[in-house]
mmCIF file of C-alpha atoms in Angstrom:
data_model
loop_
_atom_site.group_PDB
_atom_site.id
_atom_site.type_symbol
_atom_site.label_atom_id
_atom_site.label_comp_id
_atom_site.label_asym_id
_atom_site.label_seq_id
_atom_site.Cartn_x
_atom_site.Cartn_y
_atom_site.Cartn_z
ATOM 1 C CA MET A 1 88.640 55.632 69.092
ATOM 2 C CA HIS A 2 89.826 57.978 71.201
ATOM 3 C CA MET A 3 89.322 55.824 74.969
ATOM 4 C CA ALA A 4 88.002 58.454 77.062
ATOM 5 C CA ASP A 5 89.352 57.445 81.563
ATOM 6 C CA ALA A 6 85.265 56.727 82.315
ATOM 7 C CA LEU A 7 85.327 52.847 80.024
ATOM 8 C CA LEU A 8 88.295 52.245 82.645
ATOM 9 C CA SER A 9 89.277 51.075 85.804
ATOM 10 C CA PRO A 10 92.661 51.820 87.347
ATOM 11 C CA ALA A 11 93.798 48.205 86.935
ATOM 12 C CA VAL A 12 93.170 48.066 83.375
ATOM 13 C CA GLY A 13 94.893 51.642 82.571
ATOM 14 C CA GLY A 14 97.784 50.856 84.362
ATOM 15 C CA THR A 15 98.310 47.300 82.410
ATOM 16 C CA MET A 16 97.883 48.918 80.121
ATOM 17 C CA TRP A 17 100.186 52.086 80.531
ATOM 18 C CA GLY A 18 102.618 48.971 80.975
ATOM 19 C CA THR A 19 101.646 47.502 78.112
ATOM 20 C CA SER A 20 102.493 50.796 76.190
ATOM 21 C CA ALA A 21 105.628 51.392 78.202
ATOM 22 C CA ILE A 22 107.590 48.534 77.820
ATOM 23 C CA THR A 23 106.450 48.359 73.605
ATOM 24 C CA ILE A 24 108.395 52.523 73.536
ATOM 25 C CA ALA A 25 111.469 51.090 75.261
ATOM 26 C CA TYR A 26 111.753 48.109 73.142
ATOM 27 C CA CYS A 27 111.014 50.155 69.244
ATOM 28 C CA SER A 28 113.586 53.047 71.318
ATOM 29 C CA ALA A 29 116.343 50.757 71.836
ATOM 30 C CA LYS A 30 115.822 49.007 68.132
ATOM 31 C CA VAL A 31 115.308 52.572 66.450
ATOM 32 C CA ARG A 32 118.527 53.571 68.565
ATOM 33 C CA LYS A 33 120.585 50.925 66.693
ATOM 34 C CA ARG A 34 119.546 51.314 63.747
ATOM 35 C CA LEU A 35 118.585 54.744 63.751
ATOM 36 C CA ASP A 36 119.221 56.781 59.588
ATOM 37 C CA GLU A 37 119.566 60.609 59.733
ATOM 38 C CA ARG A 38 117.665 60.738 57.810
ATOM 39 C CA ASN A 39 114.514 59.368 59.289
ATOM 40 C CA VAL A 40 114.402 62.287 61.719
ATOM 41 C CA PRO A 41 112.548 64.713 59.464
ATOM 42 C CA LEU A 42 110.394 62.082 57.811
ATOM 43 C CA MET A 43 108.815 60.549 61.509
ATOM 44 C CA GLY A 44 108.361 64.066 63.090
ATOM 45 C CA VAL A 45 106.884 65.746 59.625
ATOM 46 C CA LEU A 46 105.159 62.306 59.234
ATOM 47 C CA GLY A 47 103.886 62.614 63.099
ATOM 48 C CA ALA A 48 102.650 66.223 62.185
ATOM 49 C CA PHE A 49 100.908 65.064 59.332
ATOM 50 C CA LEU A 50 99.132 62.246 61.195
ATOM 51 C CA PHE A 51 97.546 64.659 63.625
ATOM 52 C CA ALA A 52 96.386 66.486 60.975
ATOM 53 C CA ALA A 53 94.606 64.543 59.131
ATOM 54 C CA GLN A 54 92.773 62.882 62.962
ATOM 55 C CA MET A 55 91.007 67.296 62.221
ATOM 56 C CA ILE A 56 89.113 65.615 59.867
ATOM 57 C CA ASN A 57 86.702 63.551 60.464
ATOM 58 C CA PHE A 58 84.301 62.090 58.412
ATOM 59 C CA THR A 59 80.687 61.009 57.762
ATOM 60 C CA ILE A 60 79.531 57.653 57.054
ATOM 61 C CA PRO A 61 76.206 57.424 55.688
ATOM 62 C CA GLY A 62 72.863 56.395 56.653
ATOM 63 C CA THR A 63 74.412 55.657 60.750
ATOM 64 C CA GLY A 64 74.460 59.750 61.861
ATOM 65 C CA SER A 65 78.306 58.303 62.927
ATOM 66 C CA SER A 66 81.773 59.518 61.252
ATOM 67 C CA GLY A 67 85.833 58.465 61.860
ATOM 68 C CA HIS A 68 88.690 59.813 61.006
ATOM 69 C CA LEU A 69 92.098 58.506 59.995
ATOM 70 C CA GLY A 70 93.735 56.160 62.602
ATOM 71 C CA GLY A 71 97.037 56.539 60.389
ATOM 72 C CA GLY A 72 98.781 53.430 62.000
ATOM 73 C CA LEU A 73 99.007 51.754 58.774
ATOM 74 C CA LEU A 74 100.222 54.527 56.685
ATOM 75 C CA LEU A 75 102.992 55.460 58.671
ATOM 76 C CA SER A 76 103.919 51.690 58.694
ATOM 77 C CA ILE A 77 103.833 51.834 54.916
ATOM 78 C CA LEU A 78 106.668 55.075 55.198
ATOM 79 C CA LEU A 79 108.606 54.397 58.133
ATOM 80 C CA GLY A 80 109.201 50.714 59.164
ATOM 81 C CA SER A 81 106.471 49.287 62.666
ATOM 82 C CA LEU A 82 109.403 50.716 65.220
ATOM 83 C CA GLY A 83 109.485 54.259 63.301
ATOM 84 C CA ALA A 84 104.728 54.033 63.791
ATOM 85 C CA PHE A 85 105.166 53.095 66.510
ATOM 86 C CA LEU A 86 106.599 55.997 68.341
ATOM 87 C CA SER A 87 105.602 58.523 65.786
ATOM 88 C CA ILE A 88 101.756 57.381 66.929
ATOM 89 C CA ALA A 89 102.757 57.584 70.432
ATOM 90 C CA SER A 90 103.863 61.042 69.916
ATOM 91 C CA VAL A 91 100.982 62.499 68.788
ATOM 92 C CA LEU A 92 98.807 60.522 70.883
ATOM 93 C CA VAL A 93 100.701 61.628 74.160
ATOM 94 C CA VAL A 94 100.658 65.651 72.613
ATOM 95 C CA GLN A 95 96.890 64.879 71.935
ATOM 96 C CA ALA A 96 96.507 63.715 75.181
ATOM 97 C CA LEU A 97 97.690 66.025 76.890
ATOM 98 C CA PHE A 98 96.926 69.170 74.604
ATOM 99 C CA PHE A 99 93.639 69.453 74.096
ATOM 100 C CA ALA A 100 91.665 66.151 75.857
ATOM 101 C CA ASP A 101 91.768 63.960 72.909
ATOM 102 C CA GLY A 102 91.999 60.538 75.184
ATOM 103 C CA GLY A 103 92.645 60.486 78.571
ATOM 104 C CA LEU A 104 95.082 60.842 80.657
ATOM 105 C CA LEU A 105 93.993 57.317 82.232
ATOM 106 C CA ALA A 106 93.268 55.899 78.440
ATOM 107 C CA LEU A 107 96.833 57.054 76.664
ATOM 108 C CA GLY A 108 97.709 53.357 77.356
ATOM 109 C CA CYS A 109 95.044 51.425 76.123
ATOM 110 C CA ASN A 110 94.409 54.142 72.997
ATOM 111 C CA ILE A 111 98.711 53.626 72.298
ATOM 112 C CA PHE A 112 98.607 50.056 72.132
ATOM 113 C CA ASN A 113 94.820 50.310 70.331
ATOM 114 C CA MET A 114 96.025 52.426 67.713
ATOM 115 C CA GLY A 115 99.284 51.808 67.517
ATOM 116 C CA PHE A 116 100.052 47.730 68.802
ATOM 117 C CA PHE A 117 97.952 46.633 65.281
ATOM 118 C CA PRO A 118 99.182 48.793 62.330
ATOM 119 C CA ALA A 119 102.868 48.909 62.726
ATOM 120 C CA PHE A 120 102.960 44.238 64.546
ATOM 121 C CA VAL A 121 100.346 42.652 63.064
ATOM 122 C CA ALA A 122 98.666 43.887 60.450
ATOM 123 C CA TYR A 123 101.801 45.162 58.367
ATOM 124 C CA PRO A 124 104.095 42.137 58.893
ATOM 125 C CA LEU A 125 101.946 40.152 58.824
ATOM 126 C CA ILE A 126 98.345 41.157 56.850
ATOM 127 C CA TYR A 127 100.211 44.034 54.620
ATOM 128 C CA LYS A 128 104.356 42.600 53.698
ATOM 129 C CA LYS A 129 102.734 39.054 53.561
ATOM 130 C CA ILE A 130 99.457 40.102 50.328
ATOM 131 C CA LEU A 131 102.675 43.185 49.183
ATOM 132 C CA GLY A 132 104.952 40.038 48.412
ATOM 133 C CA ARG A 133 108.362 41.426 46.963
ATOM 134 C CA ASP A 134 106.703 42.277 43.263
ATOM 135 C CA PRO A 135 104.094 44.438 44.363
ATOM 136 C CA GLY A 136 102.310 45.264 42.066
ATOM 137 C CA ARG A 137 98.581 47.942 41.621
ATOM 138 C CA TYR A 138 96.789 44.885 42.262
ATOM 139 C CA ARG A 139 98.425 42.984 45.509
ATOM 140 C CA MET A 140 98.737 46.681 46.652
ATOM 141 C CA THR A 141 95.775 48.116 46.321
ATOM 142 C CA MET A 142 94.351 44.742 47.880
ATOM 143 C CA ALA A 143 97.308 44.574 50.958
ATOM 144 C CA THR A 144 96.133 48.231 51.809
ATOM 145 C CA MET A 145 92.656 47.847 52.394
ATOM 146 C CA ILE A 146 92.669 44.405 53.837
ATOM 147 C CA ALA A 147 95.144 45.392 56.503
ATOM 148 C CA ALA A 148 93.215 48.589 57.864
ATOM 149 C CA ILE A 149 90.316 46.756 57.853
ATOM 150 C CA ALA A 150 92.320 44.336 60.143
ATOM 151 C CA CYS A 151 93.798 46.740 62.308
ATOM 152 C CA LEU A 152 90.276 48.627 62.815
ATOM 153 C CA GLN A 153 87.960 45.844 63.749
ATOM 154 C CA MET A 154 91.794 44.292 66.310
ATOM 155 C CA GLY A 155 91.342 47.824 67.356
ATOM 156 C CA SER A 156 87.497 48.160 68.443
ATOM 157 C CA LEU A 157 87.574 45.038 70.225
ATOM 158 C CA ALA A 158 90.132 45.810 72.167
ATOM 159 C CA VAL A 159 87.838 48.757 73.112
ATOM 160 C CA VAL A 160 86.171 46.723 74.562
ATOM 161 C CA LEU A 161 87.574 43.786 75.834
ATOM 162 C CA GLU A 162 89.334 47.197 77.359
ATOM 163 C CA THR A 163 86.264 48.547 78.851
ATOM 164 C CA PHE A 164 84.596 45.400 79.307
ATOM 165 C CA PHE A 165 87.134 43.116 81.835
ATOM 166 C CA SER A 166 87.801 46.974 83.476
ATOM 167 C CA GLY A 167 83.812 46.848 84.662
ATOM 168 C CA ILE A 168 82.743 50.144 85.391
ATOM 169 C CA SER A 169 80.795 51.603 83.348
ATOM 170 C CA ALA A 170 77.517 50.311 82.063
ATOM 171 C CA LEU A 171 77.838 49.083 78.576
ATOM 172 C CA PRO A 172 76.627 45.836 78.157
ATOM 173 C CA PHE A 173 79.207 44.036 76.355
ATOM 174 C CA PRO A 174 77.121 41.517 73.700
ATOM 175 C CA THR A 175 75.472 45.023 72.177
ATOM 176 C CA PHE A 176 78.275 47.273 72.607
ATOM 177 C CA VAL A 177 80.268 45.065 69.753
ATOM 178 C CA LEU A 178 77.053 44.632 68.018
ATOM 179 C CA LEU A 179 77.806 47.976 67.314
ATOM 180 C CA MET A 180 81.556 48.857 67.693
ATOM 181 C CA GLN A 181 82.986 46.540 64.649
ATOM 182 C CA PRO A 182 80.120 47.319 61.353
ATOM 183 C CA ILE A 183 81.017 51.370 62.356
ATOM 184 C CA HIS A 184 84.376 50.290 62.164
ATOM 185 C CA LEU A 185 84.414 48.559 59.730
ATOM 186 C CA ALA A 186 83.268 50.837 58.311
ATOM 187 C CA ILE A 187 85.923 53.372 58.428
ATOM 188 C CA GLY A 188 87.881 51.560 57.750
ATOM 189 C CA ILE A 189 87.369 50.651 54.265
ATOM 190 C CA VAL A 190 87.230 54.672 53.989
ATOM 191 C CA GLU A 191 90.622 54.695 55.779
ATOM 192 C CA GLY A 192 91.436 52.278 53.409
ATOM 193 C CA PHE A 193 90.650 53.366 50.869
ATOM 194 C CA VAL A 194 93.171 57.300 52.387
ATOM 195 C CA THR A 195 95.349 55.399 52.712
ATOM 196 C CA LEU A 196 96.310 53.378 49.089
ATOM 197 C CA ALA A 197 95.949 57.588 47.661
ATOM 198 C CA VAL A 198 98.581 58.399 49.691
ATOM 199 C CA VAL A 199 101.109 55.185 49.635
ATOM 200 C CA SER A 200 100.672 55.239 45.236
ATOM 201 C CA PHE A 201 101.643 58.702 45.636
ATOM 202 C CA ILE A 202 104.905 57.878 47.075
ATOM 203 C CA TYR A 203 104.934 55.016 45.012
ATOM 204 C CA LYS A 204 104.861 57.020 42.224
ATOM 205 C CA ALA A 205 107.589 59.923 43.873
ATOM 206 C CA ARG A 206 109.641 58.186 45.719
ATOM 207 C CA PRO A 207 109.556 54.404 45.719
ATOM 208 C CA GLU A 208 112.654 53.925 47.799
ATOM 209 C CA ILE A 209 111.226 55.333 50.931
ATOM 210 C CA LEU A 210 108.342 52.034 51.045
ATOM 211 C CA GLU A 211 111.526 50.320 50.213
ATOM 212 C CA ASN A 212 113.785 51.116 52.933
ATOM 213 C CA ALA A 213 110.791 50.739 54.834
ATOM 214 C CA PHE A 214 109.440 46.830 53.468
ATOM 215 C CA SER A 215 112.874 45.887 54.188
ATOM 216 C CA GLY A 216 114.073 48.348 57.653
ATOM 217 C CA GLN A 217 117.297 49.567 55.517
ATOM 218 C CA PRO A 218 118.444 53.423 55.906
ATOM 219 C CA ALA A 219 116.547 55.846 53.718
ATOM 220 C CA GLY A 220 120.361 56.415 52.219
ATOM 221 C CA ASN A 221 121.732 59.450 50.241
ATOM 222 C CA HIS A 222 118.397 60.174 49.172
ATOM 223 C CA PRO A 223 116.960 63.384 49.870
ATOM 224 C CA LEU A 224 113.157 64.165 51.200
ATOM 225 C CA ARG A 225 113.571 67.353 50.889
ATOM 226 C CA ASP A 226 110.059 67.292 48.210
ATOM 227 C CA ILE A 227 108.462 64.436 50.993
ATOM 228 C CA LEU A 228 108.960 66.302 54.209
ATOM 229 C CA LEU A 229 107.404 70.158 51.578
ATOM 230 C CA ALA A 230 104.450 67.981 50.456
ATOM 231 C CA PHE A 231 103.188 66.003 53.487
ATOM 232 C CA MET A 232 104.428 69.716 55.427
ATOM 233 C CA ALA A 233 101.921 71.652 52.742
ATOM 234 C CA VAL A 234 99.428 69.855 53.809
ATOM 235 C CA ALA A 235 98.997 69.372 57.676
ATOM 236 C CA ILE A 236 99.455 72.215 57.182
ATOM 237 C CA ILE A 237 96.369 72.848 55.149
ATOM 238 C CA ALA A 238 94.822 70.521 56.958
ATOM 239 C CA ALA A 239 94.789 71.157 60.261
ATOM 240 C CA GLY A 240 94.709 74.916 59.558
ATOM 241 C CA ALA A 241 91.375 74.640 56.468
ATOM 242 C CA LEU A 242 90.600 72.444 56.640
ATOM 243 C CA SER A 243 89.018 71.464 60.173
ATOM 244 C CA TRP A 244 86.920 73.925 59.604
ATOM 245 C CA PHE A 245 84.169 71.121 57.312
ATOM 246 C CA ALA A 246 85.182 67.585 59.444
ATOM 247 C CA SER A 247 81.704 66.907 60.662
ATOM 248 C CA LYS A 248 80.106 67.182 64.432
ATOM 249 C CA ASN A 249 78.735 63.586 64.196
ATOM 250 C CA PRO A 250 79.881 61.801 67.178
ATOM 251 C CA ASP A 251 83.043 59.136 65.625
ATOM 252 C CA GLY A 252 82.131 55.622 65.597
ATOM 253 C CA LEU A 253 83.224 55.723 69.912
ATOM 254 C CA GLU A 254 80.856 58.025 70.721
ATOM 255 C CA TRP A 255 78.512 56.503 67.854
ATOM 256 C CA ALA A 256 78.154 53.105 69.490
ATOM 257 C CA ILE A 257 77.989 54.633 73.228
ATOM 258 C CA PHE A 258 74.696 56.912 72.348
ATOM 259 C CA LYS A 259 73.577 53.610 70.914
ATOM 260 C CA VAL A 260 73.687 51.808 73.776
ATOM 261 C CA THR A 261 74.006 54.683 77.123
ATOM 262 C CA GLY A 262 71.440 57.527 75.236
ATOM 263 C CA LYS A 263 74.498 59.427 75.826
ATOM 264 C CA GLU A 264 78.376 59.882 73.864
ATOM 265 C CA GLU A 265 79.916 60.634 77.000
ATOM 266 C CA LEU A 266 79.903 58.806 80.225
ATOM 267 C CA ALA A 267 81.037 60.288 83.604
ATOM 268 C CA GLY A 268 84.054 59.606 85.094
ATOM 269 C CA PRO A 269 84.663 58.645 89.235
ATOM 270 C CA ASN A 270 85.970 61.991 89.964
ATOM 271 C CA LEU A 271 87.381 60.553 93.438
ATOM 272 C CA GLY A 272 90.633 59.088 93.050
ATOM 273 C CA LEU A 273 92.555 57.800 90.075
ATOM 274 C CA HIS A 274 90.813 60.189 87.694
ATOM 275 C CA GLY A 275 90.007 63.021 89.601
ATOM 276 C CA ALA A 276 93.664 62.934 90.162
ATOM 277 C CA LEU A 277 94.103 62.735 86.280
ATOM 278 C CA ALA A 278 91.051 64.334 85.246
ATOM 279 C CA ARG A 279 92.642 67.260 87.512
ATOM 280 C CA ILE A 280 95.843 67.405 85.989
ATOM 281 C CA GLN A 281 94.760 67.163 82.529
ATOM 282 C CA ASP A 282 92.465 70.287 82.814
ATOM 283 C CA LYS A 283 95.546 72.236 84.149
ATOM 284 C CA THR A 284 97.545 70.477 80.373
ATOM 285 C CA ALA A 285 94.800 71.262 77.970
ATOM 286 C CA LEU A 286 95.313 74.634 77.046
ATOM 287 C CA LEU A 287 93.503 73.889 73.343
ATOM 288 C CA ARG A 288 90.638 71.410 75.039
ATOM 289 C CA ASP A 289 88.424 69.880 72.139
ATOM 290 C CA TYR A 290 90.571 71.760 69.884
ATOM 291 C CA SER A 291 88.706 75.574 70.209
ATOM 292 C CA PHE A 292 89.867 78.254 72.687
ATOM 293 C CA SER A 293 87.831 77.537 75.393
ATOM 294 C CA LYS A 294 85.635 79.862 77.244
ATOM 295 C CA PRO A 295 83.640 80.073 80.497
ATOM 296 C CA ALA A 296 80.663 77.340 81.015
ATOM 297 C CA GLU A 297 78.055 80.296 81.683
ATOM 298 C CA GLU A 298 79.211 81.844 78.351
ATOM 299 C CA ARG A 299 79.172 79.271 75.678
ATOM 300 C CA LYS A 300 75.196 78.403 77.284
ATOM 301 C CA ASN A 301 74.444 82.665 77.181
ATOM 302 C CA PRO A 302 76.283 84.229 74.178
ATOM 303 C CA GLY A 303 73.986 87.229 74.655
ATOM 304 C CA GLU A 304 75.335 89.572 71.768
ATOM 305 C CA THR A 305 77.795 88.860 70.383
ATOM 306 C CA GLY A 306 75.680 86.109 68.813
ATOM 307 C CA ALA A 307 75.665 83.296 66.486
ATOM 308 C CA LYS A 308 77.775 84.198 63.426
ATOM 309 C CA LYS A 309 80.805 85.313 65.983
ATOM 310 C CA GLU A 310 80.373 81.805 68.264
ATOM 311 C CA LYS A 311 81.350 80.058 64.460
ATOM 312 C CA SER A 312 83.620 82.262 63.504
ATOM 313 C CA ASP A 313 85.900 82.440 67.116
ATOM 314 C CA ARG A 314 85.781 78.500 66.869
ATOM 315 C CA LYS A 315 87.223 78.988 63.110
ATOM 316 C CA ALA A 316 89.824 80.244 64.523
ATOM 317 C CA GLY A 317 89.877 78.510 67.349
ATOM 318 C CA THR A 318 90.069 75.683 65.056
ATOM 319 C CA SER A 319 92.767 77.101 63.003
ATOM 320 C CA VAL A 320 95.106 77.676 66.365
ATOM 321 C CA ALA A 321 94.513 74.827 66.933
ATOM 322 C CA GLY A 322 95.359 72.923 64.789
ATOM 323 C CA LEU A 323 98.170 74.878 63.668
ATOM 324 C CA VAL A 324 98.730 74.903 67.368
ATOM 325 C CA GLY A 325 99.029 71.221 67.304
ATOM 326 C CA THR A 326 100.876 70.335 64.124
ATOM 327 C CA LEU A 327 103.978 71.764 65.799
ATOM 328 C CA ILE A 328 103.611 70.795 69.576
ATOM 329 C CA THR A 329 103.708 66.940 67.043
ATOM 330 C CA LEU A 330 106.539 67.496 65.418
ATOM 331 C CA ALA A 331 108.473 68.999 67.649
ATOM 332 C CA PHE A 332 107.459 67.007 70.080
ATOM 333 C CA SER A 333 108.831 63.648 67.715
ATOM 334 C CA VAL A 334 112.577 65.700 66.989
ATOM 335 C CA VAL A 335 113.045 65.151 69.984
ATOM 336 C CA ILE A 336 112.455 62.148 70.550
ATOM 337 C CA VAL A 337 114.718 61.233 68.107
ATOM 338 C CA PHE A 338 117.350 63.422 68.284
ATOM 339 C CA PHE A 339 117.539 61.896 72.368
ATOM 340 C CA LEU A 340 118.037 58.100 70.619
ATOM 341 C CA LYS A 341 120.822 59.602 68.253
ATOM 342 C CA ARG A 342 122.206 60.785 71.371
ATOM 343 C CA ARG A 343 121.652 58.006 73.197
ATOM 344 C CA LYS A 344 123.177 56.431 70.880
ATOM 345 C CA THR A 345 126.143 58.126 69.970
ATOM 346 C CA SER A 346 127.105 58.666 74.376
ATOM 347 C CA ARG A 347 127.071 55.130 74.541
ATOM 348 C CA PRO A 348 130.979 53.375 75.174
ATOM 349 C CA GLY A 349 131.939 50.785 72.120
#
């Protein structure tokens, strides 16, 4: 559900920028007060893991569409609401700036849609309520599946509402919402199973991580090295190799737009704020679309290089983009947490 700027008016985009900024400031203040040094690498590694995981689109059978892991619920279960929201925001900033995945005007919407609903609605009000204080396999399964589906339903509805209130696209509300909700129901089911698999692994290997996130307590003296190495290894493998096999079908949002307009992407205005932000993104997105950039005429006329070389270059570009993005996200997340730690220690009293 990475929205493009073409769907949004400056008023709606700016409002959601402000809303997300306020939420980030709130989370930062709360995290700073209860910051545990042992959570610093965990937040960084999980942010890197989410970046890599989102590169792998899976096909939704019988639809011609695809989806990818949102990850908000998973991070909330492992980090708690506050850390999860900051980590998701970090991932989305890196994706928008360096890979042009989601527009800059739409960044506030994307952070809110993919971060707020799982971290502050689905996790505390659905997952934790169903799980209770005495979790078993049945409760964990039900809590994870219902919360994951709810995340996707709320996020996709928010996309439709933000597009509708922007009023700059030709997407009729009834048709758009009737396409968006069912396809994201299917994506939510897959997300639920993936989340459940990861959470079940952590529950067996290191249950104290889930307990600490659930209660909002520090990580304590439990060593995290094995879990950090496991998540980082999976992130590197996913970004460097598994991303080659990602579905080429349009994601749920692109699919819904195509069903309405016949195009997977809509062209946004070239003037004003839209044009200015597009020019900024053109300069910052060094690995646009997670690949090596090529001149338009070279992409249209590969010439003697042929299809094999083009395919090989595309795989290499995807691997490089995935690994670079994973490392940037890791560094960005850790820098943010260390900045919060410094702010905490520098404050008097």
